[in-house]
XYZ file of C-alpha atoms in Angstrom:
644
model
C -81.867 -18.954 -10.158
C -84.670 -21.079 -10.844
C -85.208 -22.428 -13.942
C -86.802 -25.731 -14.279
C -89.383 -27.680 -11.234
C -86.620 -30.345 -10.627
C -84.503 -27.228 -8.855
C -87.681 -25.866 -7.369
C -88.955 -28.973 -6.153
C -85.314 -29.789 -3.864
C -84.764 -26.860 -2.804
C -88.594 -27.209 -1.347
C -88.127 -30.831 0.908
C -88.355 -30.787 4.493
C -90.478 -29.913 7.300
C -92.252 -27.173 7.970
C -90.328 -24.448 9.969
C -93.090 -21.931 10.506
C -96.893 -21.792 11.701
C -99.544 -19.135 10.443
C -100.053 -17.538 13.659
C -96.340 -15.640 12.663
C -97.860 -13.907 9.895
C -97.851 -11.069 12.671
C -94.657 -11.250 12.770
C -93.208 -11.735 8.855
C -95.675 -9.771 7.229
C -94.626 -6.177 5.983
C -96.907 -3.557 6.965
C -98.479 -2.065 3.524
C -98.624 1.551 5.221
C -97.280 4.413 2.958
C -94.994 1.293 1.461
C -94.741 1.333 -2.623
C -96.909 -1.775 -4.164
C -93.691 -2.626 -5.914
C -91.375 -2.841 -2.537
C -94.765 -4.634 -0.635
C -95.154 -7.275 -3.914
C -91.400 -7.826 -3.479
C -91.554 -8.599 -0.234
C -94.510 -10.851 -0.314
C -92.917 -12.557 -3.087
C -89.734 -13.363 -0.862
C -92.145 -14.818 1.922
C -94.172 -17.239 -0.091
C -90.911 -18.294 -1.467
C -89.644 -19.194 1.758
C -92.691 -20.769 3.007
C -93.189 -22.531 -0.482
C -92.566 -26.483 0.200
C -92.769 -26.038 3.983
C -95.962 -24.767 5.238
C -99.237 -24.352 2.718
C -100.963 -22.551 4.390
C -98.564 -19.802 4.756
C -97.248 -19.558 1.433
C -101.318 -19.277 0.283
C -101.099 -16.529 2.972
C -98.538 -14.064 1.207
C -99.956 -15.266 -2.304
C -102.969 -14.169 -1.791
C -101.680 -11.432 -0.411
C -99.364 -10.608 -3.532
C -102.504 -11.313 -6.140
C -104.218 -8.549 -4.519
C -102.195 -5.901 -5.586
C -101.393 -7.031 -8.801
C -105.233 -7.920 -9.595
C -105.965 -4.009 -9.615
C -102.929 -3.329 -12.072
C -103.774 -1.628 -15.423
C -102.135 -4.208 -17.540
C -102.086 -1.315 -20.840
C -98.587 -1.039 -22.571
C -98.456 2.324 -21.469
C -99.208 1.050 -17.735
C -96.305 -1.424 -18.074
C -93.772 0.666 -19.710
C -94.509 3.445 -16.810
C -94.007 1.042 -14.243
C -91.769 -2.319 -14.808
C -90.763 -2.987 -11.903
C -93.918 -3.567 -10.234
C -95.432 -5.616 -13.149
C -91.335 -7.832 -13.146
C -92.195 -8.309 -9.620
C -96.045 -8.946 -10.820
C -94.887 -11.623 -12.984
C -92.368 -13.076 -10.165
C -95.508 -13.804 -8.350
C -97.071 -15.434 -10.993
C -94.165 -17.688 -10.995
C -94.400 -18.606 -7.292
C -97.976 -18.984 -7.396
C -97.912 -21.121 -10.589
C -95.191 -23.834 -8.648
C -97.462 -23.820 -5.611
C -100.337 -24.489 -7.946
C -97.939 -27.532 -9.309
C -97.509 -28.989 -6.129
C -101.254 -28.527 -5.183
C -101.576 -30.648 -8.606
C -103.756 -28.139 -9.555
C -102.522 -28.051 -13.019
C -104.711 -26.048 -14.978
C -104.222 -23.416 -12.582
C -100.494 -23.502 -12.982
C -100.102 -23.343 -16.673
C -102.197 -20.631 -16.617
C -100.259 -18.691 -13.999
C -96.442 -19.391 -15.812
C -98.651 -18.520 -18.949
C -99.067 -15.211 -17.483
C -95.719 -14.387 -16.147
C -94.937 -15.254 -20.051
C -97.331 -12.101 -20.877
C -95.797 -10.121 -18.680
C -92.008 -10.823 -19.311
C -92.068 -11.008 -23.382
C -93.998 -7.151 -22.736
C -91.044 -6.368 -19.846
C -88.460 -7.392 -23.391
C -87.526 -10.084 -20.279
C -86.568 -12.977 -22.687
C -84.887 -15.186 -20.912
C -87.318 -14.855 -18.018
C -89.790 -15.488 -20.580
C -87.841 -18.796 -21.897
C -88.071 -20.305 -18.096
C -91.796 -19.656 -18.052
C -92.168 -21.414 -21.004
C -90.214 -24.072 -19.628
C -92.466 -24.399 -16.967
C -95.501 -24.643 -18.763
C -93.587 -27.471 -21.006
C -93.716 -29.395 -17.986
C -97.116 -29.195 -17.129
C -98.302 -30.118 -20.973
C -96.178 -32.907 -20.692
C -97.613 -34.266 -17.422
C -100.934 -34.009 -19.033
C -99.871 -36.166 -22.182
C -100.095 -32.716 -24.734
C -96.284 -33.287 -25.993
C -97.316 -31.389 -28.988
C -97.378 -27.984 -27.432
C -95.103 -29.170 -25.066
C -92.670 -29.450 -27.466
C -93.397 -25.992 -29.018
C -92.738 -24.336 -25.231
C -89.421 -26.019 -25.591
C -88.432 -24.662 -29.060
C -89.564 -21.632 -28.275
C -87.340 -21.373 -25.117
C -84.489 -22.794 -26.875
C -84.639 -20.126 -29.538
C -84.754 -17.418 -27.064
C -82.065 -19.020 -25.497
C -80.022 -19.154 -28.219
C -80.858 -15.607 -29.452
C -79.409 -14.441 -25.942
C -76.310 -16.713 -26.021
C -77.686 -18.139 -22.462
C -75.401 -21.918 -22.935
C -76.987 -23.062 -19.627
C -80.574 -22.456 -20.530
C -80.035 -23.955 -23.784
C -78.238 -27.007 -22.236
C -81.097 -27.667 -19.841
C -83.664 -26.931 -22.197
C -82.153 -29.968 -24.676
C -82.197 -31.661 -21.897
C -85.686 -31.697 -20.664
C -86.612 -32.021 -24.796
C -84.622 -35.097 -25.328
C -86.893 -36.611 -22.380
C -89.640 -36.834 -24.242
C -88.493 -37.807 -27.472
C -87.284 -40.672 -25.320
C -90.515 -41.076 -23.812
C -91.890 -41.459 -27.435
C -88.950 -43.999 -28.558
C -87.667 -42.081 -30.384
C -83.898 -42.500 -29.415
C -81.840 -41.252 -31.866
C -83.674 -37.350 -31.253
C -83.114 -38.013 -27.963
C -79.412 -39.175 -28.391
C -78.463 -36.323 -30.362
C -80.266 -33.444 -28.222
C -78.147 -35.069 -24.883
C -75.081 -34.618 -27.265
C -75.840 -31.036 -27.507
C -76.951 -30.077 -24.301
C -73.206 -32.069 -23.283
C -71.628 -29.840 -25.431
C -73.107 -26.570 -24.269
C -72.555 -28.095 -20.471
C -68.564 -28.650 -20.622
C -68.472 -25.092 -22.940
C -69.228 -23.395 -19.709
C -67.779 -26.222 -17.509
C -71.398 -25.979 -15.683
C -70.420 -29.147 -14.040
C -73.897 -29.926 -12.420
C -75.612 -29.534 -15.852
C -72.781 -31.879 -17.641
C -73.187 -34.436 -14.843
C -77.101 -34.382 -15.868
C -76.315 -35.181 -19.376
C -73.594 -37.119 -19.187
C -76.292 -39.337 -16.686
C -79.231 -39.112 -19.721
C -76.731 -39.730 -22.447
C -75.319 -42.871 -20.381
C -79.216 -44.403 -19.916
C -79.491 -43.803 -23.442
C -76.794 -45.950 -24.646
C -77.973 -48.377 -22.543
C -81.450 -48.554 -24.055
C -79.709 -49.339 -27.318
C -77.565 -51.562 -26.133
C -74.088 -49.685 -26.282
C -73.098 -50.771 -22.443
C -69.298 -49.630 -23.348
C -70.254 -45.757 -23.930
C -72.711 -46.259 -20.952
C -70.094 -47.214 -18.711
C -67.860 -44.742 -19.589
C -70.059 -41.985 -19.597
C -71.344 -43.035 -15.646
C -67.876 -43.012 -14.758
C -67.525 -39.737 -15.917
C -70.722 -38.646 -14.582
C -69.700 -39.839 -10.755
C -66.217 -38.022 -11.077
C -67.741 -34.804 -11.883
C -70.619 -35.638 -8.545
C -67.658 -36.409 -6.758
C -65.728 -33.049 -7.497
C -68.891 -31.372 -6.345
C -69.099 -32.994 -3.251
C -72.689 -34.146 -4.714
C -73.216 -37.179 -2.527
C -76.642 -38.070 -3.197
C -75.860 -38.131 -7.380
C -72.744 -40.284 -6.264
C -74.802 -43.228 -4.899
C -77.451 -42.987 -7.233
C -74.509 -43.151 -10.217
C -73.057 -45.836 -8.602
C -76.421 -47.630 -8.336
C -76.564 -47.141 -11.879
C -73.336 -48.660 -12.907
C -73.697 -51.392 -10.637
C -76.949 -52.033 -12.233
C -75.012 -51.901 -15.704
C -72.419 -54.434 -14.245
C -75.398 -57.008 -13.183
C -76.772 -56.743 -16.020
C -73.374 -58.033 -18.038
C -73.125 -60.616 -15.358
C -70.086 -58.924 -13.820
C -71.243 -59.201 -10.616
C -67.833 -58.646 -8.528
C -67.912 -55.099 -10.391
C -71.638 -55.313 -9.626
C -71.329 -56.069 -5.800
C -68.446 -53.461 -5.547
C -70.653 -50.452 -7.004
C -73.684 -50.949 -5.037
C -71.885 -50.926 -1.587
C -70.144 -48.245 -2.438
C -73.766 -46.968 -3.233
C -74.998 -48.314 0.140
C -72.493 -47.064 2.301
C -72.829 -43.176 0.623
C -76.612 -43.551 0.810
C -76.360 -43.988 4.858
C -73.917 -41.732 5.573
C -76.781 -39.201 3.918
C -79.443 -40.920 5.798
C -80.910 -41.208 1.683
C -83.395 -44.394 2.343
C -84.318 -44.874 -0.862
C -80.944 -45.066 -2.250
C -80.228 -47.943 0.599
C -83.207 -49.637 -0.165
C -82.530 -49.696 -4.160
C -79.209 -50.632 -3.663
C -80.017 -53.331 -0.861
C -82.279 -55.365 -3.464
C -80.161 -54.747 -6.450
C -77.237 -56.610 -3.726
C -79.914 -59.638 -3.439
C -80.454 -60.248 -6.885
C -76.848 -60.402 -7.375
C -76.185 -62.754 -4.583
C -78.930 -64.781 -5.543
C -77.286 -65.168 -8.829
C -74.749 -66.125 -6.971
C -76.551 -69.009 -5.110
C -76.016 -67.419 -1.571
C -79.188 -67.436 -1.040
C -79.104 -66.548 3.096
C -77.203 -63.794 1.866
C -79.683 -62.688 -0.605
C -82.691 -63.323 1.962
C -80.528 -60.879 4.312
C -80.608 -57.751 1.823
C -83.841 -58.506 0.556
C -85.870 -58.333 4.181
C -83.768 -55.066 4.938
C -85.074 -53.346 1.569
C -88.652 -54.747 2.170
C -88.525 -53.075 5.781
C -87.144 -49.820 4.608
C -90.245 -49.869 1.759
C -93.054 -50.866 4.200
C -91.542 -48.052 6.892
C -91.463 -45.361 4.191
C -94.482 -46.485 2.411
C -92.803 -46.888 -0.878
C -94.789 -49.365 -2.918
C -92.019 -50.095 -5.615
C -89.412 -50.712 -3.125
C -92.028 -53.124 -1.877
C -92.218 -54.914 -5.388
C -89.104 -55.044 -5.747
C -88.040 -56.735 -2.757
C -90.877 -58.831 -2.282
C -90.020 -60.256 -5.769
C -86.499 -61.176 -4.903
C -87.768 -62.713 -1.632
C -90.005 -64.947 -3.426
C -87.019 -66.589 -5.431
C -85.174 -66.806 -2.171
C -88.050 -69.175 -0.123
C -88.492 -70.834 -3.487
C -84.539 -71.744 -3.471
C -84.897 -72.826 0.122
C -88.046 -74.605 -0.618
C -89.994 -72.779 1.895
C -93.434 -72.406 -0.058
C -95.069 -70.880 2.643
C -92.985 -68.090 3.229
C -92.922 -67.629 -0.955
C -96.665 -67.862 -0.969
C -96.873 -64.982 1.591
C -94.376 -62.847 -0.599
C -96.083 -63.609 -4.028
C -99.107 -62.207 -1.847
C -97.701 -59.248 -0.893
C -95.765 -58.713 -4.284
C -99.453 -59.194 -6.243
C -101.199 -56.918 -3.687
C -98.501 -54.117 -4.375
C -98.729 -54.313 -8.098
C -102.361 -53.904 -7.539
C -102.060 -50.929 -5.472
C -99.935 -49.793 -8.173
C -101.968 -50.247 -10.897
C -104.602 -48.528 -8.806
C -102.672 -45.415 -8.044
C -101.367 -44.843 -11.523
C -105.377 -45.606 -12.424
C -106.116 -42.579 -10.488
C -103.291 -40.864 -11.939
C -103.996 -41.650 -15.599
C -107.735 -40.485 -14.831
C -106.731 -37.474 -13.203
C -104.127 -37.097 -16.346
C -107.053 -37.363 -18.736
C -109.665 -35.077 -16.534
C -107.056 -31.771 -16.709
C -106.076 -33.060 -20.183
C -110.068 -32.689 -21.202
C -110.525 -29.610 -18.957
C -107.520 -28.148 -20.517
C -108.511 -29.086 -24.290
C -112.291 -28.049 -23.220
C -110.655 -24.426 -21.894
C -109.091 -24.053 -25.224
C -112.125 -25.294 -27.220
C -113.582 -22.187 -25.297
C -111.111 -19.787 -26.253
C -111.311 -20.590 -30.149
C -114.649 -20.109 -30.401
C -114.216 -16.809 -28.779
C -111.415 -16.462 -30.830
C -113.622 -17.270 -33.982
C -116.218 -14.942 -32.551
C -114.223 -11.706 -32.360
C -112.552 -12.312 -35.812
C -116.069 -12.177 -37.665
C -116.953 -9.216 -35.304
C -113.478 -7.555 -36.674
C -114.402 -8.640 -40.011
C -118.230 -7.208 -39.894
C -116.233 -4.367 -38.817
C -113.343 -4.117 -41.225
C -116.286 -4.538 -43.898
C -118.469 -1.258 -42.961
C -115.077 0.583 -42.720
C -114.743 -0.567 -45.842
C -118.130 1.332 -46.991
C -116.777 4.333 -45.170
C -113.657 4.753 -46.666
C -115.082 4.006 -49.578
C -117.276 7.230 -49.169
C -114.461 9.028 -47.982
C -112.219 8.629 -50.785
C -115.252 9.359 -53.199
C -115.449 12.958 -51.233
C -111.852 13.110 -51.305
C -111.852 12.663 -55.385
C -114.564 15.092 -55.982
C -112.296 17.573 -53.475
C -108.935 17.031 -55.698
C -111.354 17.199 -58.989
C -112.132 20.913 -56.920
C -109.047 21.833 -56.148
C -107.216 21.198 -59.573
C -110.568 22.560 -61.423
C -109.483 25.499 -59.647
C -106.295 25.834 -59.644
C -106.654 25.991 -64.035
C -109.357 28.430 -63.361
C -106.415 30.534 -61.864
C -104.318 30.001 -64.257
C -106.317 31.219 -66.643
C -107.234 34.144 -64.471
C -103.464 34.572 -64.160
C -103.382 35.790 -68.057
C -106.020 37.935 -67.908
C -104.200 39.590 -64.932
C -101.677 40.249 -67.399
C -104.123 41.902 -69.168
C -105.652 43.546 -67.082
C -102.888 45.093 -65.218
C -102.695 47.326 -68.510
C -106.478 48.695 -68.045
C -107.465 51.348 -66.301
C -108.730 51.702 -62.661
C -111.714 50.717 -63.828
C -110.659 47.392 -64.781
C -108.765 47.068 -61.727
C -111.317 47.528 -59.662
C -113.221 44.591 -61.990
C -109.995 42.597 -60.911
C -111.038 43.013 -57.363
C -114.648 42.243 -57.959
C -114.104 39.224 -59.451
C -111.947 37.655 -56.326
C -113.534 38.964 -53.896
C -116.675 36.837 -55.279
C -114.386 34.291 -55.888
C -112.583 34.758 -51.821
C -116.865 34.958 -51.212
C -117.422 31.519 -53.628
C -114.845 29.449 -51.716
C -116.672 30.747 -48.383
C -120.022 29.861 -49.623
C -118.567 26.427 -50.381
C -116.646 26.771 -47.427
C -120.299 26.599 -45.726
C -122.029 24.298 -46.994
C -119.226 21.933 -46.545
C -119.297 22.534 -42.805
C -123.469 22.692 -42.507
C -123.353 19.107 -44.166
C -120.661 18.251 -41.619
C -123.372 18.672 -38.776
C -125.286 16.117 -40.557
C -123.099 13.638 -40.449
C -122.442 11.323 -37.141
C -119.594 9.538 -38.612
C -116.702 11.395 -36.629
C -114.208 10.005 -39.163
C -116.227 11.732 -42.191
C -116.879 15.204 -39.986
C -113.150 15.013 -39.893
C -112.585 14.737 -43.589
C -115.125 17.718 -44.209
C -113.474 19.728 -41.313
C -110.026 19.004 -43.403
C -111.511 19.978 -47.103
C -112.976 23.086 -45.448
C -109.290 24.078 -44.188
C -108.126 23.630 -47.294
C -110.456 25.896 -48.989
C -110.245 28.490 -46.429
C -106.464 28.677 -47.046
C -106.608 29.316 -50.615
C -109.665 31.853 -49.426
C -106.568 33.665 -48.369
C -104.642 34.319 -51.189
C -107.664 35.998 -52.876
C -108.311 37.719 -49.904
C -104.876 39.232 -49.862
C -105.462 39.932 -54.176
C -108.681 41.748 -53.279
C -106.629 44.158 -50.652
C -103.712 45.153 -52.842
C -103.108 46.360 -56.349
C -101.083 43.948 -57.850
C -102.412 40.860 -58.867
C -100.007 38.906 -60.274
C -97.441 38.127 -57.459
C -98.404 38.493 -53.475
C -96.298 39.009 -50.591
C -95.600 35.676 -49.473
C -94.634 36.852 -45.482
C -98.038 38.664 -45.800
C -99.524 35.669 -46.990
C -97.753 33.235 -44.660
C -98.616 35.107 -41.400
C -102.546 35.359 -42.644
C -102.763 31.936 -42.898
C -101.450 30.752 -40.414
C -103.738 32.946 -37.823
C -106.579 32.034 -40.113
C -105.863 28.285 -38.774
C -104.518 29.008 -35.479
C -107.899 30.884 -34.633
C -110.420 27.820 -36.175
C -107.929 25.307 -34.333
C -109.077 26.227 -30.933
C -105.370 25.991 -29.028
C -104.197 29.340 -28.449
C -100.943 27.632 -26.656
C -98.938 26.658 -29.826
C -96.620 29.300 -30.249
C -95.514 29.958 -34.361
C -93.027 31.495 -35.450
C -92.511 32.604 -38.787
C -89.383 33.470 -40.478
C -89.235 34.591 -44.122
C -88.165 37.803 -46.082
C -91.275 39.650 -48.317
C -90.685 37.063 -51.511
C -93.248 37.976 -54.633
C -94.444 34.932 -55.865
C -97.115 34.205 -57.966
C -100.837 33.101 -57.414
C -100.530 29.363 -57.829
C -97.503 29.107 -55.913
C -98.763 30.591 -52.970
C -102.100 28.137 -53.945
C -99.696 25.212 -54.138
C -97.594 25.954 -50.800
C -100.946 27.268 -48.866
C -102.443 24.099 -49.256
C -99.356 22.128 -48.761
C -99.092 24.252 -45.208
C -102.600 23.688 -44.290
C -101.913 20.045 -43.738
C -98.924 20.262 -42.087
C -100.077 22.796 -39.830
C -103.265 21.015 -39.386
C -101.480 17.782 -38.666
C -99.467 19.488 -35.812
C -102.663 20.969 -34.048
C -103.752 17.139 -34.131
C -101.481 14.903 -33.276
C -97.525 17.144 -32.539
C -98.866 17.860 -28.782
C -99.686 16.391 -25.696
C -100.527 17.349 -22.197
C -96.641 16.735 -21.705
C -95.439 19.490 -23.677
C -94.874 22.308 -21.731
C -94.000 24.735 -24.823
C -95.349 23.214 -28.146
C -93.969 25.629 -30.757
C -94.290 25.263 -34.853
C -91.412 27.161 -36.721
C -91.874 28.199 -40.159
C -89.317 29.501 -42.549
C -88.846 30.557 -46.393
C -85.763 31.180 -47.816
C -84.494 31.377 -51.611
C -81.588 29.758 -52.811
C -78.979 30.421 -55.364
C -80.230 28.079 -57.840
C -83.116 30.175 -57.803
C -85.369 27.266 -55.814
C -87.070 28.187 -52.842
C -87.001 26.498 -49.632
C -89.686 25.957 -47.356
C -88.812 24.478 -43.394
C -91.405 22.777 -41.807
C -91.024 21.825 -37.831
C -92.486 21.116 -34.866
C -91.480 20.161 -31.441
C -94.085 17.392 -30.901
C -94.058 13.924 -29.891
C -92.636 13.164 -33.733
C -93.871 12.115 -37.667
C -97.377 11.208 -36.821
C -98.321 8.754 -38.775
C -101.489 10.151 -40.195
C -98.503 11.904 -42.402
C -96.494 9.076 -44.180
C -96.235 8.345 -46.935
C -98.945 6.234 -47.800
C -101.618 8.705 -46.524
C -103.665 11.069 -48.307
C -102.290 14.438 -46.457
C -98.780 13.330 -47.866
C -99.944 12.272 -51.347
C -101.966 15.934 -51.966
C -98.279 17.418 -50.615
C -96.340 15.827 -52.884
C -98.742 16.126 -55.771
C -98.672 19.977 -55.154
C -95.117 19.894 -54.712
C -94.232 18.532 -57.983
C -96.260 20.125 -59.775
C -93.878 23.203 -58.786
C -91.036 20.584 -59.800
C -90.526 20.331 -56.217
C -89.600 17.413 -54.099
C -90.524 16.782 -49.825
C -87.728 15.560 -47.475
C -89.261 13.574 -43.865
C -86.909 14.351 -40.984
C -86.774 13.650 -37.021
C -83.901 15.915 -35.124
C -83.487 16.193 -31.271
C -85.241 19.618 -30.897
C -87.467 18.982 -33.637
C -89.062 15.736 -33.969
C -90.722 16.940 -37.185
C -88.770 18.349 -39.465
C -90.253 18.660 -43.638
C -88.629 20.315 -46.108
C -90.059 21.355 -49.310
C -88.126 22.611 -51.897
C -89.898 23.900 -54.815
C -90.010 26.523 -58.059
C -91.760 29.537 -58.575
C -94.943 28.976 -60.978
């Protein structure tokens, strides 16, 4: 698995094995294949190609960014089809390396910051940790250690979170780096520490042999050669068990180098052969050549100069052959002592030449290097100069528009007050009507029939208001406020019913509540425009009285309501609403509210104003509402609730 460049960047030397004229050949034919199987395979070819032939690896990139530049990239899109946006954000991956070794760096960060998108919306975290990883590298490269350093937290935490001791041990790893970049040792000291610890938990060998490398520098840089030592020797036994030849010699380059340095130079001498030798067997130049100088300056020390002159003219041949302009330095340096020694000024003369004409090609190179440094560094700073102000921009356009919903929900609660003043104005109108019932009921038919009168005006009065409710509606452009009408018109028209049902029968001071039930409900099945929902009703012929049924009507209208809204997709192949009333011992009644929707919608919690006018009603019945989800019935509300 990859995780960090140094992996990706050996496992992508040597030469290329392929020409574009193949692509014939290697690429899949996109013909009735799945855009996930194709991606995947394009994917694997860049991969292959990546480090070895350009021009094919842009090939299949290109090839991969076409099919994931037409992807919806909504949540919904995503969560309907992760694998193609995992293999989506593979390719983001690949591309973003090949932009890294094109040096195009902007382009990079901006591809790993993508496949970061993708794989913290996938719930991918430790996919997500290694592209933040990545794009700690590239903000390190350009000198911004700041956010480098917050990549690398970030990872670490995810990491951690996931119990991943590898990623966390290469992570502290790569973070100690540049504390040690910025002197700061002791950070640097202690994060080796406990990226060595997490290493030999998991006896990742390779990863140990890493640290146990950094750590060892890092006691050399304070001047604790004794740890150093120890911890190279223990470094080169672990390369050794893993048959890691290339980290052998460059280990034992390193301790010879310690060695030299405490004028030990038998120890010295001994360590960089055994350096030497390795390197050749591997045909690793570079290691010969660092080792072949490192040989001079200890036989210099050791006043055999021929010796010295031998090593040195090897390692400056292997550095002008490669070109490698510090091997150059380096061995034209030693070189110079070794014609001063013999007193041949001449031949010193020539090497201080060379040596000063090296360091200025270096100093020219890491010129360009530094400027190029600074040009992605401003071009990357520039790019997110860019992005706040459009980041500014849309947060006063969201304020400007969180400020005239403001105004409208403001006018909405206004219309909702005036409605509640309504309703409760006439709900005591009822109650007062309720005693003269009582009255009443002990006239004659004459008075009944005045009974009758008086709600049918008052079943007309609510449809008059009913009216004008919904004519102002069509006034209004605001869909949000033609809502809230169409919702106080519902609620009128349901306690239209109960006098509706009073003005039909002779009793008027308890009504049928199944009667009542089944009218409302096809009252607001009819005006909801879905003749699909099937409801079923189950409830034995209760008498209760006027207000109850006022109470519970209303309390129905918005769950009903509600359901019509929001209970029922497309998906739903059978939406169905099942009401039931029952009576308990206590005396209590209970009403069972469910639906087979998607689920509590949340224009019903608790905070909202549906909920708050249910639970007002409720307890003024010295009721109380339970807010249920079960398998079969996502929505399930029951009211319990006394008989006014």
């Amino acid at each position: 698995m990859k995780k960090f460049f140094a992996y990706i960047f050996i496992l992508m030397i040597g030469f290329s094995v392929c020409a574009v004229n193949n692509y014939s050949n290697a690429s899949p034919s996109s013909e009735n294949v799945p855009d996930s199987i194709l991606l995947k395979k394009y994917n694997s070819l860049a991969e292959d190609f990546q480090g070895k032939n350009p021009d094919s690896t842009l090939y299949f990139l290109k090839k991969g960014a076409a099919i994931c530049k037409k992807l919806d990239t909504s949540d919904k899109a995503i969560k309907n089809s992760p694998e193609l946006f995992y293999h989506c954000a593979e390719h983001k991956i690949i591309y973003g390396y090949y932009y890294y070794i094109s040096q195009q760096y902007l382009e990079a960060l901006k591809s790993f910051q993508e496949a970061e998108n993708i794989f913290d919306r996938l719930n991918k975290p430790n996919r997500k940790a290694e592209a933040l990883n990545n794009c700690a590298v590239i903000l390190t490269g350009i000198g911004n250690n700041v956010e480098a350093l917050q990549n690398y937290h970030r990872a670490l935490e995810i990491y951690r979170s996931t119990n991943d001791t590898l990623g966390c041990a290469l992570t502290l790893n790569n973070l100690s780096r540049i504390y040690r970049d910025q002197g700061n040792l002791d950070q640097a000291i202690k994060l080796v520490k406990e990226s060595l610890e997490f290493s030999t938990a998991i006896e990742a060998k390779e990863a140990e042999a890493l640290a146990l490398n950094s750590l060892a520098g890092l006691r050399k840089e304070v001047g604790d050669t004794v740890k150093a030592l120890a911890m190279y020797e223990k470094s080169l036994s672990i390369r050794k068990s893993l048959g890691d030849k290339k980290g052998m010699a460059s280990v034992l380059n390193n301790i010879g180098s310690l060695y030299k340095h405490q004028h030990r130079y038998e120890e010295a001498m001994r360590h960089f052969e055994k350096s030497q030798k390795i390197s050749e067997e591997i045909n690793y130049t570079i290691g010969v050549a660092h080792t072949l100088y490192n040989q001079g300056e200890v036989l210099l020390e050791l006043s055999k100069v021929s010796l010295a002159e031998e090593k040195g003219r090897k390692a400056l041949e292997i550095g002008q052959q490669l070109p490698d302009v510090l091997i150059i330095i380096r061995a034209s340096e030693l070189l110079m002592k070794v014609y001063k020694e013999k007193n041949n000024w001449e031949k010193a003369f020539e090497m201080q030449e060379l040596n000063n004409k090296m360091k200025s090609k270096l100093l020219n190179e890491e010129s360009q290097r530094i400027s190029q440094k600074e040009t992605v560094k401003y071009e990357f700073e520039k790019q997110r100069a860019i992005e706040s102000k459009e980041k500014e921009q849309n947060e006063q356009l969201a304020r400007e528009k969180e400020r005239k919903q403001g105004f409208l929900y403001l006018a909405i609660t206004l219309v909702a007050l005036v409605l509640i003043l309504l309703l409760f104005f006439v709900i005591q109108r009822l109650r007062s009507a309720k005693e003269q019932n009582r009255l009443i009921s002990k006239q004659s038919n004459e008075r009944k029939l005045l009974l009758q009168e008086i709600h049918h005006r008052v079943k007309n009065n609510f449809q008059i208001v009913s009216s004008l409710l919904r004519l102002q509606s069509y006034s209004v452009e605001n869909e949000k406020l033609k809502e809230s009408f169409d919702e106080a018109v519902n609620r009128i028209n349901s306690m239209s019913v109960v006098h509706d049902i009073i003005y039909r029968q002779e009793s008027f001071s308890e009504i049928d509540s199944k009667q009542y039930l089944e009218k409302l409900v096809s009252t607001l099945k009819k005006s909801s425009g879905n003749p699909d929902i099937q409801i079923e009703i189950s409830t034995k012929e209760y008498r209760l009285n006027i207000e109850t049924l006022i109470h519970l009507g209303i309390a129905l209208n918005e769950l009903i309501i509600n359901s019509f809204k929001y209970a029922f997709n497309e998906s739903h192949f059978r939406p169905k609403i099942r009401i039931s009333l029952s009576e308990e011992v206590s005396g209590e009644y209970l009403l069972l509210y469910q639906d087979n929707g998607i689920g509590i919608n949340k224009e019903i919690d608790k905070d909202s104003f549906g909920m708050e006018l249910i639970q007002t009603l409720i307890e003024h019945m010295e009721g109380f509402v339970e807010v249920a989800s079960l398998p079969e019935w996502p929505t399930t509300i029951t009211i319990r609730f006394k008989d006014l």
